Coordinates of C-alpha atoms in Angstrom, one line a residue:
M201 CA 17.0 -10.7 -4.4
H202 CA 19.6 -12.0 -1.9
S203 CA 19.5 -15.6 -0.8
T204 CA 22.4 -16.7 1.4
L205 CA 22.3 -19.9 3.5
S206 CA 22.3 -23.4 2.2
F207 CA 19.2 -24.6 3.9
S208 CA 16.9 -27.1 2.1
R209 CA 14.6 -25.1 -0.3
A210 CA 11.2 -24.2 1.1
T211 CA 8.3 -25.5 -0.9
T212 CA 6.0 -22.6 -1.4
V213 CA 4.1 -20.6 -4.0
P214 CA 6.0 -18.2 -6.3
T215 CA 6.4 -14.7 -5.2
T216 CA 5.7 -13.0 -8.5
N217 CA 3.1 -13.5 -11.2
Y218 CA 4.3 -16.1 -13.6
A219 CA 3.2 -19.3 -15.2
F220 CA 3.1 -22.3 -12.9
H221 CA 1.0 -25.4 -12.4
S222 CA 0.6 -26.3 -8.7
Q223 CA -1.8 -23.5 -7.9
S224 CA -3.5 -20.5 -9.6
P225 CA -1.3 -17.5 -10.1
I226 CA -1.0 -15.2 -7.0
N227 CA -1.0 -11.6 -7.9
L228 CA 1.5 -9.9 -5.6
R229 CA 2.4 -7.3 -8.2
F230 CA 5.7 -6.7 -9.9
C231 CA 8.8 -7.4 -7.7
G232 CA 6.6 -8.0 -4.7
L233 CA 5.3 -4.5 -4.2
R234 CA 4.3 -3.9 -0.7
R235 CA 1.4 -6.1 0.3
E236 CA 0.1 -3.7 2.8
A237 CA -0.5 -1.1 0.0
F238 CA -3.1 -3.3 -1.5
G239 CA -5.0 -4.3 1.6
I240 CA -3.6 -7.8 1.9
S241 CA -2.2 -7.1 5.4
I242 CA -1.8 -3.9 7.3
L243 CA -0.2 -3.6 10.7
T244 CA -0.9 -0.5 12.9
R245 CA -0.1 0.5 16.4
S246 CA -2.8 1.7 18.8
S247 CA -2.3 4.3 21.6
S248 CA -2.0 1.4 24.1
G249 CA 1.1 0.1 22.2
R250 CA -0.6 -3.0 20.9
V251 CA -0.2 -4.0 17.3
R252 CA -3.2 -4.6 15.2
L253 CA -3.1 -6.9 12.1
S254 CA -5.9 -6.2 9.6
T255 CA -6.5 -8.6 6.6
R256 CA -9.2 -7.6 4.2
G257 CA -11.7 -6.5 6.7
R258 CA -10.9 -8.8 9.6
S259 CA -8.6 -7.8 12.4
K260 CA -6.5 -9.6 15.0
R261 CA -4.8 -8.1 18.0
I262 CA -1.1 -8.7 18.6
S263 CA 0.5 -7.9 21.9
A264 CA 4.2 -7.7 22.6
S265 CA 5.5 -11.0 23.9
T266 CA 8.1 -11.4 26.7
G267 CA 9.2 -14.7 25.2
N268 CA 8.9 -17.9 27.1
N269 CA 10.7 -20.4 24.8
G270 CA 13.8 -20.9 26.8
T271 CA 15.7 -18.4 29.0
P272 CA 17.4 -15.4 27.4
P273 CA 21.1 -15.0 28.4
K274 CA 22.0 -12.4 30.9
S275 CA 25.1 -11.3 28.9
F276 CA 25.8 -11.4 25.2
D277 CA 28.6 -12.3 22.8
Y278 CA 27.4 -9.6 20.4
D279 CA 25.0 -6.7 20.3
L280 CA 23.7 -7.9 16.9
I281 CA 23.9 -11.2 15.0
I282 CA 22.8 -11.3 11.3
I283 CA 22.0 -14.7 9.8
G284 CA 22.8 -14.3 6.1
A285 CA 25.4 -12.2 4.3
G286 CA 23.6 -11.0 1.3
V287 CA 23.1 -7.4 0.3
G288 CA 20.5 -7.0 3.1
G289 CA 22.7 -8.5 5.8
H290 CA 25.7 -6.6 4.6
G291 CA 23.8 -3.3 4.7
A292 CA 22.6 -4.0 8.2
A293 CA 26.1 -5.0 9.4
L294 CA 27.8 -1.8 8.1
H295 CA 25.1 0.4 9.6
A296 CA 25.3 -1.5 12.9
V297 CA 29.1 -0.9 13.1
E298 CA 28.5 2.8 12.3
K299 CA 26.1 2.9 15.3
G300 CA 28.7 1.3 17.5
L301 CA 27.2 -2.2 17.8
K302 CA 29.5 -5.3 18.2
T303 CA 28.3 -7.2 15.1
A304 CA 28.6 -10.7 13.7
I305 CA 27.3 -12.1 10.4
I306 CA 26.7 -15.8 9.8
E307 CA 27.1 -17.1 6.3
G308 CA 26.7 -20.7 5.2
D309 CA 27.5 -20.2 1.5
V310 CA 29.3 -17.2 0.1
V311 CA 29.2 -13.5 1.0
G312 CA 26.9 -11.5 -1.3
G313 CA 24.0 -14.0 -1.4
T314 CA 21.9 -14.3 -4.6
C315 CA 22.2 -10.7 -5.7
V316 CA 26.0 -10.7 -6.0
N317 CA 26.6 -14.4 -6.9
R318 CA 23.4 -15.6 -8.7
G319 CA 21.3 -12.5 -9.4
C320 CA 21.6 -8.7 -9.8
V321 CA 25.4 -8.5 -10.3
P322 CA 26.2 -11.3 -12.9
S323 CA 22.9 -10.6 -14.7
K324 CA 23.9 -7.0 -15.2
A325 CA 27.2 -8.1 -16.6
L326 CA 25.3 -10.3 -19.2
L327 CA 22.9 -7.4 -20.0
A328 CA 25.8 -5.0 -20.5
V329 CA 27.1 -7.5 -23.2
S330 CA 23.6 -7.9 -24.8
G331 CA 23.2 -4.1 -24.9
R332 CA 26.5 -3.6 -26.8
M333 CA 25.6 -6.5 -29.1
R334 CA 22.2 -5.1 -29.8
E335 CA 23.6 -1.7 -30.6
L336 CA 26.3 -3.0 -32.9
Q337 CA 23.9 -5.3 -34.7
S338 CA 21.4 -2.5 -35.5
E339 CA 22.5 -1.3 -38.9
H340 CA 19.8 1.4 -38.8
H341 CA 21.0 2.7 -35.5
M342 CA 24.7 2.8 -36.5
K343 CA 23.9 4.4 -39.9
A344 CA 21.8 7.1 -38.2
L345 CA 24.9 8.0 -36.1
G346 CA 27.1 7.9 -39.2
L347 CA 29.0 4.8 -38.0
Q348 CA 30.1 1.8 -40.0
V349 CA 30.7 -1.4 -38.0
S350 CA 31.7 -4.8 -39.4
A351 CA 29.7 -7.9 -38.3
A352 CA 29.7 -8.1 -34.5
G353 CA 30.4 -11.4 -32.8
Y354 CA 31.0 -12.7 -29.3
D355 CA 33.0 -15.3 -27.3
R356 CA 30.6 -17.2 -25.1
Q357 CA 33.3 -18.2 -22.6
G358 CA 34.5 -14.6 -22.5
V359 CA 31.0 -13.3 -21.8
A360 CA 30.5 -15.8 -19.0
G361 CA 33.9 -14.9 -17.6
H362 CA 33.0 -11.3 -17.5
A363 CA 29.9 -12.1 -15.4
N364 CA 31.8 -14.4 -13.1
N365 CA 34.7 -12.0 -12.6
L366 CA 32.3 -9.2 -11.7
A367 CA 30.6 -11.3 -9.1
S368 CA 33.9 -12.3 -7.6
K369 CA 35.1 -8.7 -7.4
I370 CA 31.9 -7.5 -5.8
R371 CA 31.9 -10.4 -3.4
S372 CA 35.5 -9.6 -2.4
N373 CA 34.6 -6.0 -1.9
L374 CA 31.7 -6.8 0.4
T375 CA 33.8 -9.2 2.5
N376 CA 36.7 -6.7 2.8
S377 CA 34.4 -3.9 3.8
M378 CA 33.0 -5.9 6.7
K379 CA 36.3 -7.2 7.8
A380 CA 37.8 -3.7 7.7
L381 CA 35.1 -2.4 10.0
G382 CA 35.4 -5.2 12.5
V383 CA 32.4 -7.3 11.6
D384 CA 33.0 -10.9 12.6
I385 CA 32.1 -13.3 9.7
L386 CA 31.1 -16.6 11.2
T387 CA 31.1 -19.4 8.6
G388 CA 28.4 -22.1 8.8
F389 CA 24.6 -22.7 8.8
G390 CA 22.8 -20.4 11.3
T391 CA 20.0 -21.8 13.4
I392 CA 18.0 -20.1 16.2
V393 CA 18.0 -22.4 19.2
G394 CA 16.2 -20.1 21.6
P395 CA 15.7 -16.4 22.6
Q396 CA 18.7 -14.5 21.6
K397 CA 20.7 -17.6 20.9
V398 CA 22.1 -18.9 17.5
K399 CA 24.1 -21.9 16.7
Y400 CA 26.2 -22.2 13.6
G401 CA 28.7 -24.6 12.0
K402 CA 29.6 -26.6 9.0
V403 CA 28.2 -30.0 8.3
G404 CA 30.2 -32.7 10.1
F405 CA 31.7 -30.3 12.6
T406 CA 30.7 -29.3 16.1
D407 CA 28.3 -26.4 16.3
N408 CA 29.1 -23.2 18.0
V409 CA 26.5 -21.3 20.1
V410 CA 26.6 -17.5 20.2
T411 CA 24.3 -15.0 21.8
A412 CA 23.2 -11.5 20.9
K413 CA 21.0 -8.8 22.2
D414 CA 19.3 -8.6 18.8
I415 CA 19.1 -11.0 15.9
I416 CA 18.2 -10.3 12.2
I417 CA 17.2 -13.1 9.8
A418 CA 18.4 -12.2 6.3
T419 CA 18.5 -15.5 4.5
G420 CA 16.9 -14.4 1.3
S421 CA 15.3 -16.7 -1.4
V422 CA 15.9 -19.3 -4.0
P423 CA 14.4 -19.8 -7.5
F424 CA 10.9 -21.3 -7.3
V425 CA 10.3 -24.4 -9.5
P426 CA 6.7 -25.5 -9.9
K427 CA 5.7 -29.2 -9.7
G428 CA 6.0 -31.2 -12.9
I429 CA 9.2 -29.4 -14.0
E430 CA 12.4 -31.4 -13.9
V431 CA 15.5 -29.2 -13.7
D432 CA 18.7 -30.8 -14.8
G433 CA 20.8 -27.6 -14.7
K434 CA 21.8 -28.0 -18.4
T435 CA 18.8 -27.9 -20.7
V436 CA 16.1 -27.1 -18.1
I437 CA 17.5 -24.4 -15.9
T438 CA 16.8 -21.7 -13.4
S439 CA 18.3 -18.2 -13.4
D440 CA 21.1 -19.6 -11.2
H441 CA 22.2 -21.8 -14.0
A442 CA 21.5 -19.3 -16.8
L443 CA 23.9 -16.8 -15.4
K444 CA 26.8 -19.2 -16.0
L445 CA 26.0 -19.1 -19.7
E446 CA 27.3 -22.5 -20.3
F447 CA 25.7 -22.6 -23.7
V448 CA 23.5 -20.4 -25.9
P449 CA 20.6 -22.5 -27.3
D450 CA 19.1 -21.9 -30.7
W451 CA 15.6 -21.9 -29.2
I452 CA 14.8 -21.4 -25.6
A453 CA 11.4 -21.3 -23.8
I454 CA 11.2 -18.9 -20.8
V455 CA 8.4 -19.8 -18.3
G456 CA 7.3 -16.5 -16.8
S457 CA 7.3 -13.0 -18.4
G458 CA 8.2 -11.0 -15.3
Y459 CA 11.4 -9.0 -14.9
I460 CA 13.6 -12.1 -14.7
G461 CA 12.2 -13.6 -17.8
L462 CA 12.3 -10.3 -19.7
E463 CA 15.9 -9.6 -18.8
F464 CA 17.0 -13.1 -20.0
S465 CA 15.0 -12.7 -23.2
D466 CA 17.0 -9.5 -23.8
V467 CA 20.3 -11.5 -23.3
Y468 CA 19.4 -14.6 -25.3
T469 CA 18.0 -12.7 -28.3
A470 CA 21.0 -10.4 -28.5
L471 CA 23.2 -13.5 -28.6
G472 CA 21.2 -15.1 -31.4
S473 CA 18.6 -17.3 -29.7
E474 CA 14.9 -17.5 -30.5
V475 CA 12.7 -17.2 -27.4
T476 CA 9.2 -18.4 -26.6
F477 CA 7.5 -17.0 -23.5
I478 CA 5.1 -19.1 -21.5
E479 CA 2.8 -17.0 -19.3
A480 CA -0.1 -18.2 -17.1
L481 CA -2.0 -14.9 -17.3
D482 CA -3.7 -13.6 -20.3
Q483 CA -1.1 -10.9 -21.0
L484 CA 2.6 -10.6 -20.9
M485 CA 4.4 -8.6 -18.2
P486 CA 1.3 -8.6 -15.9
G487 CA 3.0 -6.9 -13.0
F488 CA 3.9 -3.7 -14.8
D489 CA 1.7 -0.7 -15.3
P490 CA -0.6 -1.7 -18.3
E491 CA 0.4 1.3 -20.4
I492 CA 4.1 0.7 -19.9
S493 CA 3.6 -3.0 -20.5
K494 CA 1.9 -2.4 -23.8
L495 CA 4.7 -0.1 -25.0
A496 CA 7.4 -2.4 -23.7
Q497 CA 5.9 -5.3 -25.6
R498 CA 5.9 -3.3 -28.8
V499 CA 9.6 -2.5 -28.4
L500 CA 11.1 -5.4 -26.5
I501 CA 9.1 -8.4 -27.8
N502 CA 7.3 -7.8 -31.1
P503 CA 10.3 -6.8 -33.3
R504 CA 12.6 -9.5 -31.8
K505 CA 12.7 -13.3 -32.4
I506 CA 10.2 -13.9 -29.6
D507 CA 6.8 -15.6 -29.7
Y508 CA 4.6 -16.3 -26.7
H509 CA 1.8 -18.4 -25.3
T510 CA -0.4 -16.7 -22.7
G511 CA -3.1 -18.1 -20.5
V512 CA -1.3 -21.4 -20.2
F513 CA 0.6 -23.4 -17.5
A514 CA 3.8 -25.3 -18.2
T515 CA 2.5 -28.4 -16.4
K516 CA 5.4 -30.7 -17.3
I517 CA 8.8 -30.1 -18.6
T518 CA 11.2 -32.9 -19.4
P519 CA 15.0 -32.2 -20.1
A520 CA 16.7 -33.1 -23.3
R521 CA 18.1 -36.6 -23.2
D522 CA 18.8 -39.5 -25.5
G523 CA 18.9 -37.2 -28.5
K524 CA 15.4 -35.9 -27.8
P525 CA 14.7 -32.1 -27.3
V526 CA 13.2 -30.5 -24.2
I527 CA 9.5 -31.3 -24.1
I528 CA 7.0 -28.9 -22.6
E529 CA 3.4 -29.7 -22.1
L530 CA 1.1 -26.7 -22.0
T531 CA -2.3 -26.7 -20.2
D532 CA -5.0 -24.1 -20.5
A533 CA -5.0 -22.0 -17.3
K534 CA -8.8 -21.8 -17.2
T535 CA -10.1 -25.1 -18.5
K536 CA -7.1 -27.1 -17.2
E537 CA -7.1 -29.1 -20.5
H538 CA -4.1 -30.0 -22.5
K539 CA -3.5 -27.3 -25.1
D540 CA -0.1 -27.8 -26.8
T541 CA 3.3 -29.5 -26.7
L542 CA 6.5 -27.7 -27.4
E543 CA 9.9 -29.1 -28.3
V544 CA 12.8 -26.7 -27.7
D545 CA 16.5 -26.8 -27.1
A546 CA 16.3 -25.4 -23.6
A547 CA 13.8 -24.1 -21.0
L548 CA 14.5 -21.3 -18.4
I549 CA 12.2 -21.4 -15.3
A550 CA 11.5 -17.8 -14.3
T551 CA 8.5 -18.4 -12.1
G552 CA 9.6 -16.2 -9.2
R553 CA 11.4 -17.0 -6.0
A554 CA 10.7 -18.9 -2.8
P555 CA 11.8 -17.7 0.7
F556 CA 14.9 -19.5 2.1
T557 CA 13.7 -20.2 5.6
N558 CA 13.8 -24.0 6.2
G559 CA 16.3 -25.0 8.8
L560 CA 16.3 -21.7 10.7
G561 CA 15.0 -23.2 13.9
L562 CA 11.9 -21.0 13.9
E563 CA 10.0 -23.8 15.8
N564 CA 12.3 -23.2 18.7
I565 CA 10.7 -19.8 19.2
N566 CA 7.2 -20.7 18.2
V567 CA 7.3 -19.0 14.8
V568 CA 5.3 -20.5 12.0
T569 CA 6.0 -19.3 8.4
Q570 CA 3.3 -18.2 6.0
R571 CA 3.9 -20.0 2.7
G572 CA 7.5 -20.0 3.7
F573 CA 7.7 -16.3 4.6
V574 CA 8.6 -15.2 8.1
P575 CA 5.7 -13.1 9.4
V576 CA 6.8 -9.6 10.5
D577 CA 5.2 -6.3 11.3
E578 CA 5.9 -2.9 9.7
R579 CA 9.1 -2.6 11.7
M580 CA 10.4 -6.1 10.6
R581 CA 9.8 -7.5 14.0
V582 CA 9.0 -11.3 13.9
I583 CA 5.5 -12.4 14.9
D584 CA 5.1 -15.8 16.6
A585 CA 2.3 -18.3 16.1
N586 CA 0.1 -16.7 18.8
G587 CA 0.3 -13.3 17.2
N588 CA 2.9 -11.9 19.7
L589 CA 6.1 -10.1 18.8
V590 CA 9.2 -12.1 19.4
P591 CA 11.5 -9.9 21.5
H592 CA 14.8 -8.9 19.8
L593 CA 14.1 -10.9 16.6
Y594 CA 13.8 -9.3 13.2
C595 CA 13.5 -10.5 9.6
I596 CA 14.5 -8.6 6.5
G597 CA 14.5 -9.0 2.7
D598 CA 13.2 -11.9 0.6
A599 CA 12.6 -14.1 3.7
N600 CA 9.7 -11.8 4.9
G601 CA 8.3 -11.3 1.4
K602 CA 7.4 -7.6 1.8
M603 CA 9.4 -6.5 -1.3
M604 CA 11.8 -9.0 -2.9
L605 CA 14.5 -6.6 -4.0
A606 CA 18.1 -6.5 -2.8
H607 CA 18.1 -2.7 -2.1
A608 CA 14.8 -3.1 -0.2
A609 CA 16.4 -5.7 2.0
S610 CA 19.3 -3.3 2.7
A611 CA 16.9 -0.5 3.5
Q612 CA 14.9 -2.8 5.9
G613 CA 18.2 -3.8 7.6
I614 CA 19.2 -0.2 8.2
S615 CA 15.7 0.5 9.5
V616 CA 16.1 -2.3 12.0
V617 CA 19.4 -1.1 13.2
E618 CA 17.9 2.4 13.7
Q619 CA 15.3 0.8 15.9
V620 CA 17.6 -1.3 18.1
T621 CA 19.8 1.8 18.7
G622 CA 16.9 3.8 20.0
R623 CA 15.4 5.6 17.0
D624 CA 12.0 4.5 15.8
H625 CA 11.9 4.0 12.0
V626 CA 9.4 2.6 9.6
L627 CA 10.4 2.1 6.0
N628 CA 8.0 3.4 3.4
H629 CA 8.0 0.5 0.9
L630 CA 6.0 2.5 -1.7
S631 CA 9.1 4.8 -2.0
V632 CA 11.4 1.9 -3.0
P633 CA 12.0 1.8 -6.7
A634 CA 12.3 -1.2 -8.9
A635 CA 13.9 -1.7 -12.4
C636 CA 14.0 -4.1 -15.2
F637 CA 17.4 -3.8 -17.1
T638 CA 16.2 -4.5 -20.6
H639 CA 17.2 -2.4 -23.6
P640 CA 15.5 0.1 -23.2
E641 CA 15.1 -0.2 -19.4
I642 CA 11.8 -0.1 -17.4
S643 CA 11.6 1.4 -13.9
M644 CA 8.8 2.2 -11.5
V645 CA 8.0 3.4 -8.0
G646 CA 4.7 3.5 -6.1
L647 CA 1.4 2.4 -7.5
T648 CA 0.4 1.4 -11.0
E649 CA -2.6 3.3 -12.5
P650 CA -5.1 0.5 -11.8
Q651 CA -3.8 0.3 -8.2
A652 CA -4.0 4.1 -7.8
R653 CA -7.6 4.2 -9.2
E654 CA -8.6 1.4 -6.8
K655 CA -7.1 3.3 -3.9
A656 CA -8.8 6.6 -5.0
V657 CA -12.2 5.0 -5.1
K658 CA -11.7 3.3 -1.7
E659 CA -10.5 6.5 0.0
G660 CA -12.5 9.1 -1.9
F661 CA -10.1 11.2 -3.9
E662 CA -9.4 11.9 -7.5
I663 CA -6.3 11.0 -9.4
S664 CA -4.7 12.5 -12.6
V665 CA -2.1 11.2 -15.0
A666 CA 0.7 13.1 -16.8
K667 CA 3.0 11.8 -19.5
T668 CA 6.1 12.9 -21.3
S669 CA 7.9 11.2 -24.2
F670 CA 11.6 10.6 -24.7
K671 CA 11.1 11.8 -28.3
A672 CA 11.1 15.4 -27.0
N673 CA 14.3 15.0 -25.0
T674 CA 17.5 16.4 -26.6
K675 CA 19.9 13.9 -25.0
A676 CA 17.8 10.9 -26.0
L677 CA 17.6 12.2 -29.6
A678 CA 21.4 12.8 -29.6
E679 CA 21.8 9.1 -28.7
N680 CA 19.2 8.1 -31.3
E681 CA 17.2 6.5 -28.5
G682 CA 14.0 8.5 -28.6
E683 CA 11.7 5.5 -27.9
G684 CA 10.3 5.9 -24.4
L685 CA 7.6 7.2 -22.0
A686 CA 7.5 8.6 -18.5
K687 CA 4.2 8.5 -16.6
L688 CA 3.2 10.2 -13.4
I689 CA 0.1 9.3 -11.4
Y690 CA -0.8 11.9 -8.8
R691 CA -3.5 13.6 -6.7
P692 CA -4.4 17.0 -8.3
D693 CA -5.9 18.3 -5.1
N694 CA -2.7 18.2 -3.0
G695 CA 0.1 17.2 -5.4
E696 CA 0.9 13.9 -3.8
I697 CA 2.9 11.5 -6.1
L698 CA 1.3 8.1 -6.2
G699 CA 3.4 6.4 -8.8
V700 CA 6.0 7.0 -11.5
H701 CA 6.7 4.6 -14.4
I702 CA 9.4 5.0 -17.0
F703 CA 10.3 3.1 -20.1
G704 CA 13.3 4.4 -22.0
L705 CA 17.0 5.0 -22.1
H706 CA 18.5 4.7 -18.5
A707 CA 15.1 4.5 -16.9
A708 CA 16.6 2.7 -14.0
D709 CA 18.8 5.7 -13.2
L710 CA 16.0 8.3 -13.7
I711 CA 13.5 6.8 -11.3
H712 CA 15.3 7.9 -8.2
E713 CA 14.2 11.5 -8.4
A714 CA 10.6 10.3 -8.1
S715 CA 11.4 7.7 -5.4
N716 CA 13.2 10.2 -3.2
A717 CA 10.3 12.7 -3.6
I718 CA 7.9 10.0 -2.4
A719 CA 10.2 9.1 0.5
L720 CA 10.6 12.7 1.6
G721 CA 6.9 13.6 1.0
T722 CA 7.8 16.2 -1.6
R723 CA 4.8 17.4 -3.5
I724 CA 4.7 18.1 -7.2
Q725 CA 4.1 21.8 -6.8
D726 CA 7.4 22.0 -4.9
I727 CA 9.5 19.7 -7.1
K728 CA 8.6 21.8 -10.1
F729 CA 11.1 24.4 -9.0
A730 CA 14.0 21.8 -9.1
V731 CA 16.7 22.7 -11.8
H732 CA 17.9 20.1 -14.2
A733 CA 21.1 20.3 -16.3
H734 CA 20.5 20.7 -20.0
P735 CA 20.7 18.6 -22.1
T736 CA 20.2 15.6 -19.9
L737 CA 17.8 12.7 -19.7
S738 CA 16.7 14.0 -16.3
E739 CA 14.7 16.6 -18.2
V740 CA 12.2 13.9 -19.0
L741 CA 11.3 14.0 -15.3
D742 CA 11.5 17.8 -15.2
E743 CA 8.9 18.0 -18.0
L744 CA 6.8 15.3 -16.4
F745 CA 6.4 17.1 -13.1
K746 CA 5.9 20.5 -14.8
S747 CA 3.1 19.1 -17.0
A748 CA 1.1 18.0 -13.9
K749 CA -1.9 20.2 -13.0
V750 CA -2.0 20.6 -9.2
K751 CA -4.6 22.8 -7.5
A752 CA -2.6 23.3 -4.3
P753 CA 0.0 26.1 -4.1
A754 CA 3.7 25.5 -3.6
S755 CA 4.7 25.3 0.1
T756 CA 7.7 27.5 -0.4
S757 CA 8.1 31.0 -1.8
S758 CA 9.2 31.4 -5.4
P759 CA 12.9 31.0 -5.9
I760 CA 15.0 34.2 -6.0
S761 CA 17.7 34.7 -8.6
E762 CA 20.8 36.1 -7.0
P763 CA 23.2 38.3 -9.0
V764 CA 26.3 36.6 -10.2
A765 CA 29.6 38.3 -9.2
A766 CA 31.4 39.9 -12.1

């Protein structure tokens, strides 16, 4: 996640599968897993060079456009201009400089965007605190390790300060890294005024117009708030407000049980709050692999001070005022009839994120957004209203909706820079991992089991599933953290990895062996020969791959042990 510029918020549907009222839930999978993978939209290139957009059985041809909305400049101020200095824009800028491009980045708010200032970074600071608190508060865990700890407490202001200080430090690091490499940081709101032309400036000041051979939109997203919910920033809040930790309510309702809601439930319960989840679908954590979701609920929700309502919309939420609590009206998702009314101390709206694309001037280049998202092809090239590619214009990150993760945005930006410097590159989004930083953590890459089975039926192949438990891992047992599961979904005929899902200690770190294998096309029969240090948590993956039954032989010869010199 990485919103950056202060445009007015786009009104659109949420990007993940949470409770909301204005429309029925849209199932775009956990963390916006690649839409093309599930047949929603697939772009391919024919031998003639034309781009074909296929959407569930119907196709539309898209030809490269020469652009006729204004006249492109003959010379340029920059090789590359990036609108938005979040993680995606930052990654693109650094790679562009490495490739020798004269680069500028336009930022209307603060460098770092949502991830650094209102998302990934401060939330991890809070989760680090909740993890320590949870461990210290577990008398059983401490006793098993032979430790005795007096009652643990916390200073709310100190915890909030830790999150704010971390965000400030990372923001400063990002700014300094760009300045040191010669990236021009242009302050103001960026608007596209024509082909290869952008204006920027602060409100009340004269705008500046700059030109570039190529332009990247990297404006990110903002929290999505459904109709009927009144946010006051104090008792009814979004994740932006929650990260400031201005108070810890005794009882908080969290609307949406995706990764944002789960992480905040981990923080609030560790700090003493009671939590109520409100989820539109019939089960909690609907975007996760069902088996992982079931285990996670048993560990992360059932033993904690958490209750939940599923299959309901939060159709109206009124902030606390005049001595009255926050009032939440619940409506049955199927019958649309009133079901219940809750009175709580606070409500957190975790219903996904909306693309931050209003005010970009897309109308000046004949581009129409789709539910707020900028339409792009598999190379992040922007598509106009006529289905033509807009020359020299790209969009990365949350604003295009392909995969709403900060590191996915950065990878997309690097891919774009590769293209504009002469090397064709297409990012495999199914190799991009995602993680939920609860205690224990959840991580995933590729397809869930239901998605894989659907794909197998459609394409005519078989799938197999392998699993290993953290209970058999020496390092996990040494930490007294044996609760966990790793799951591999694969093709037994050729050893292709379709998906890996992990729930357990440091799952977010463990997933990368699997994601790199998918990215590099490494098959299970080859990765079985990889050596893992003992005793480490990485052996969970080692055992997982070795337990898979693959019919195809390894593509390399058996490893040879060389003699060690005396």
